[in-house]
XYZ file of C-alpha atoms in Angstrom:
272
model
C -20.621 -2.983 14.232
C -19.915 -5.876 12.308
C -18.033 -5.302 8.661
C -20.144 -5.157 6.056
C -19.711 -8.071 3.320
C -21.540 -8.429 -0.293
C -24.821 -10.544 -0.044
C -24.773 -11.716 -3.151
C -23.243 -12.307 -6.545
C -25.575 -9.853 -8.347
C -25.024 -6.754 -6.045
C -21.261 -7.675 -6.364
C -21.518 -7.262 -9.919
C -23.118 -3.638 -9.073
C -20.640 -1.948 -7.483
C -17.920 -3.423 -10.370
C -20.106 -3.322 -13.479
C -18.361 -4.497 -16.456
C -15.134 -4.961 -14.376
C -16.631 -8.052 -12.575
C -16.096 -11.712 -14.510
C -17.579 -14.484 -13.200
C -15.349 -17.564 -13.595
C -17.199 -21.293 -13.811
C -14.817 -23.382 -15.879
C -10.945 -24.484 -16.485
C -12.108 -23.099 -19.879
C -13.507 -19.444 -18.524
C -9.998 -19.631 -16.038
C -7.333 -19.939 -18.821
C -9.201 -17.551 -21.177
C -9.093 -14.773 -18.052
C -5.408 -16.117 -17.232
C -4.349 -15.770 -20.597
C -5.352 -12.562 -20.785
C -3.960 -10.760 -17.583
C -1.934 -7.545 -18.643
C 1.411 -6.716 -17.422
C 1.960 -3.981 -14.906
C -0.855 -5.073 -12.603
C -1.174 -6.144 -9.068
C -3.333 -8.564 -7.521
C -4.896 -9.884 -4.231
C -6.356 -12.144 -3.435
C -9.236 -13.035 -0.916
C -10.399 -16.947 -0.351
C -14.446 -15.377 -0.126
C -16.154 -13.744 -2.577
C -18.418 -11.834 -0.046
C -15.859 -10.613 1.747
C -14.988 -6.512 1.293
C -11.529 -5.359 1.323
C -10.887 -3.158 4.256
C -7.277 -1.969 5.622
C -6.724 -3.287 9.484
C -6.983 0.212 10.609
C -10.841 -0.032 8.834
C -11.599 -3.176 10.703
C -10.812 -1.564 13.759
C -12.854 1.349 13.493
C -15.947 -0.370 12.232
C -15.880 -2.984 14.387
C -15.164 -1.112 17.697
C -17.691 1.973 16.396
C -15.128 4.615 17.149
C -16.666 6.897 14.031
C -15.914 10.628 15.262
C -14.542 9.875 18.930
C -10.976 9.185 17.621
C -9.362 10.492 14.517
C -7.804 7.439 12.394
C -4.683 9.068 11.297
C -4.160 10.505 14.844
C -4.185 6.891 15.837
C -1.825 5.902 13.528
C 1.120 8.368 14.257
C 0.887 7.736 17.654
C 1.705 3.782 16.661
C 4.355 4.812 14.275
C 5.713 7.155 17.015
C 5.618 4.293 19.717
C 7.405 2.011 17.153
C 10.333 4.579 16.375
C 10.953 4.051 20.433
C 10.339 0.798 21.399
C 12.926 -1.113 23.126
C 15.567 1.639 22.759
C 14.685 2.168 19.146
C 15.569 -1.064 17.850
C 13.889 -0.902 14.751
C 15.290 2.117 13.671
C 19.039 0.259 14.634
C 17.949 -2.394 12.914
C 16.604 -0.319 9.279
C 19.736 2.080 9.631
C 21.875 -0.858 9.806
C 20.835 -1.687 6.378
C 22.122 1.577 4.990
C 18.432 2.416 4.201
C 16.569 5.812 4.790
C 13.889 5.132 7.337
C 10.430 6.125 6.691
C 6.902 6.378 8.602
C 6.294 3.535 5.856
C 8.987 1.758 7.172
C 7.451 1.304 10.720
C 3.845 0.599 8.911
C 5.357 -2.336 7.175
C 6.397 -4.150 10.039
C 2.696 -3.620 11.564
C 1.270 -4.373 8.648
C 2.728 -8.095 9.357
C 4.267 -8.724 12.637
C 2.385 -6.502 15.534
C -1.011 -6.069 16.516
C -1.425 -2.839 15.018
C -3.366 -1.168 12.592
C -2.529 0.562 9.342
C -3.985 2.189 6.198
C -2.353 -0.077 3.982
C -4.009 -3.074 1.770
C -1.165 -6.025 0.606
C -0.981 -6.830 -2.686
C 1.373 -8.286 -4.701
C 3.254 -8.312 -8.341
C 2.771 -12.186 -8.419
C -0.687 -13.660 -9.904
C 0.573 -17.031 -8.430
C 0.929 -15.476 -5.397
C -2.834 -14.216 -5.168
C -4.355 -17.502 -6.282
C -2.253 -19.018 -3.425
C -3.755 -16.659 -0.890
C -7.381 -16.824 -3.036
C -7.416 -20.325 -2.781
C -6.461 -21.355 0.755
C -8.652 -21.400 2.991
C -11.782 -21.341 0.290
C -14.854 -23.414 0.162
C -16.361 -24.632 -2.797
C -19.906 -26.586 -3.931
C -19.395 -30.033 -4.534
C -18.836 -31.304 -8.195
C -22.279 -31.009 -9.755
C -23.709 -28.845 -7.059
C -26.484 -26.323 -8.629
C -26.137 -25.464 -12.476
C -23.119 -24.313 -13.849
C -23.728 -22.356 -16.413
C -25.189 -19.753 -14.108
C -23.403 -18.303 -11.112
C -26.648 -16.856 -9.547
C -27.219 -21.260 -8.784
C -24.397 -20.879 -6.335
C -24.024 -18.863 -3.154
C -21.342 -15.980 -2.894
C -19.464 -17.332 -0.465
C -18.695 -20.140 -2.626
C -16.714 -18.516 -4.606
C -13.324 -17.046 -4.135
C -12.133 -13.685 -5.882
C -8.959 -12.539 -7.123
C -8.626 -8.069 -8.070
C -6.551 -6.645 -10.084
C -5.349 -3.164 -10.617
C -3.734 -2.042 -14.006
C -1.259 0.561 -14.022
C -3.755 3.160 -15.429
C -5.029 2.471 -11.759
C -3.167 3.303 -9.668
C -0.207 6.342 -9.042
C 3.194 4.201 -8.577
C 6.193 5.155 -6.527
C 8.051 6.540 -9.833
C 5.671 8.766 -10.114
C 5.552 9.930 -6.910
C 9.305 10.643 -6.443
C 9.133 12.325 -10.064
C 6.538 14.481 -8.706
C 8.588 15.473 -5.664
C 11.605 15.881 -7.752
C 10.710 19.209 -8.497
C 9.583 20.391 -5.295
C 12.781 19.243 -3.944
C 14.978 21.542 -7.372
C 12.695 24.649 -6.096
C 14.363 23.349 -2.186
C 17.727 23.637 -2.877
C 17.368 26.620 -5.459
C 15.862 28.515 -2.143
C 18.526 27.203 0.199
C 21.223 28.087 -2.537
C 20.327 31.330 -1.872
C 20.903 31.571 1.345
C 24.953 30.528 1.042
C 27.378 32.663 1.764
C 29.523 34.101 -0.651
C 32.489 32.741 0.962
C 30.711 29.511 2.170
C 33.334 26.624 2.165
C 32.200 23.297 0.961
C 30.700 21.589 4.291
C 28.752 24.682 4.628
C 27.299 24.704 1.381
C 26.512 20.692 2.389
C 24.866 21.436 5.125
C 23.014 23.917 4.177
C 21.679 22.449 0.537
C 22.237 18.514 0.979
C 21.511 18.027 5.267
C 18.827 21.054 5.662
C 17.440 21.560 2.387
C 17.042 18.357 0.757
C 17.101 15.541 3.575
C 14.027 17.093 5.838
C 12.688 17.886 2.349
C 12.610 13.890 1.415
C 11.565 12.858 4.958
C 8.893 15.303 4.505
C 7.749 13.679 1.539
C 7.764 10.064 2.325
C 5.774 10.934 5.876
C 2.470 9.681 6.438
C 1.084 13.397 7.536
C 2.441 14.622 3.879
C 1.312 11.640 1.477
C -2.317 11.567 2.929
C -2.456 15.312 2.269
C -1.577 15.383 -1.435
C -1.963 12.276 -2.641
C -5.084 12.356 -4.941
C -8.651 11.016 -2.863
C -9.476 8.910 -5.855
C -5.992 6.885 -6.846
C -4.213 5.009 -4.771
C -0.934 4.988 -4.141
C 1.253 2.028 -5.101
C 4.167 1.147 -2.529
C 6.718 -0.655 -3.441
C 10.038 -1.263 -1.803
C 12.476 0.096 -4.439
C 15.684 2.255 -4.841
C 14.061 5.343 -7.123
C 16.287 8.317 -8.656
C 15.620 11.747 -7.629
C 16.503 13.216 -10.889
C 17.046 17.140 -9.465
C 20.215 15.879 -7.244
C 21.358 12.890 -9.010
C 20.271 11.018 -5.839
C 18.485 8.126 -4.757
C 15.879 7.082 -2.474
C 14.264 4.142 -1.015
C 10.606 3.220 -0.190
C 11.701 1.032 2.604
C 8.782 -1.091 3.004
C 10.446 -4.872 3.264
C 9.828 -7.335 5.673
C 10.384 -11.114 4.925
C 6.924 -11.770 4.471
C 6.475 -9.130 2.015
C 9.732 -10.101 -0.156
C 9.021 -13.857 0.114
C 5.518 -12.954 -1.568
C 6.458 -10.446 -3.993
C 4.228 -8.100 -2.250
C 3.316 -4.408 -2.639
C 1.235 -1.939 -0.187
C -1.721 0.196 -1.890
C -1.932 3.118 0.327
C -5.191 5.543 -0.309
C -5.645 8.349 1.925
């Protein structure tokens, strides 16, 4: 099956309503530029026709696997290969970092350096960025080419598109670990219970810190866990930052860098 793409500008402008705004002039471009909100992230795409589809999405429509292989199944089994592969060398390599190693971890470095595919979309904090990647590779109508006062002149795929999500739009990684903060107080309230009276102090740390709370985290930041509660409509916004667990006066990291994603200011929108 080949991926589907917009035919045209006006069903585009369907499917985003109001949302959609047609640029045709330096003028129309600083007025829009001008205008961009903070706390949004942006991609962009060099095609206006194309769709925006995860790699794991590509590979399913384009092979036809539908119902004959379950996508997420697919997708441990990659993260498990990774947390193995030549004697578990990225895991050395994260640990060595001092950073807590995640199933988002190992979906980074697909996401950019293996053939693999993942249920994540890049975008990135950086407007600059996303007019980089919406203008390279684009093709546009010579100077004069159709009317410019009305897109509709023009074929779709000669324009390029930028999207945007404000914060409104998405659920960010703050939110997320504030959410788990107090699943992770009702944790160690359950595994407090459970100390002996007599219980020296590397007892009661194993028992609250290394039982209760660490499997509790690496339960949480697991693909099988987010996919399950995150909310079908909002995606998730990953971004690779040190976030407080307020319940333990801890921290923990979404540890989602890789060069390619730091040198572009980059952020993963994850929707299950």
């Amino acid at each position: 099956m080949r991926l589907q793409k917009y035919n045209n500008i006006e069903d585009k402008g369907k499917v985003f309503g109001g949302k959609y705004k047609y640029i045709l002039t330096v003028k129309d471009f600083e007025d829009w530029y001008n205008g961009l909100q903070s706390d949004s992230v942006y991609r962009g795409l060099n095609n206006a026709s194309y769709k925006n589809y995860t790699s794991l999405q590509r590979l399913y429509l384009t092979h036809d696997y539908g119902v004959k292989m379950d996508p997420w199944k697919f997708v441990e089994k990659e993260i498990e290969y990774l947390k193995v592969a030549n004697n578990h060398f990225l895991e050395r390599f994260l640990n060595s970092t001092n950073m807590e190693v995640t199933d988002f971890s190992y979906l980074s470095y697909l996401q950019h350096y293996k053939d693999g595919a993942t249920p994540l979309l890049d975008f990135t904090t950086d407007i600059k960025t996303a007019l980089f990647f919406m203008c390279d590779g684009a093709t546009f109508p010579n100077s004069g080419d159709g009317d410019i006062s009305n897109y509709n002149s023009h074929p779709i795929s000669s324009f390029a598109s930028v999207y945007y999500l404000h914060k409104a739009d998405y659920y960010d990684s703050e939110q997320f670990i504030n959410g788990i903060s107090g699943i992770l107080k009702e944790t160690i309230e359950s595994q407090c219970n459970r100390i002996p009276h007599n219980a020296d102090l590397k007892t009661i740390f194993k028992l609250v810190v290394e039982e209760g709370t660490k499997n509790r985290i690496n339960l949480n930041m697991s693909l099988k866990y987010m996919k399950e509660v995150i909310r079908k409509d909002v995606p998730l916004l990953l971004e690779d930052k040190v976030l407080p667990i307020n319940c333990i006066n801890s921290k923990t990291n979404f540890v989602i860098a890789n060069p390619n994603l730091v040198a572009q200011n980059g952020c993963f929108l994850f929707n299950s």
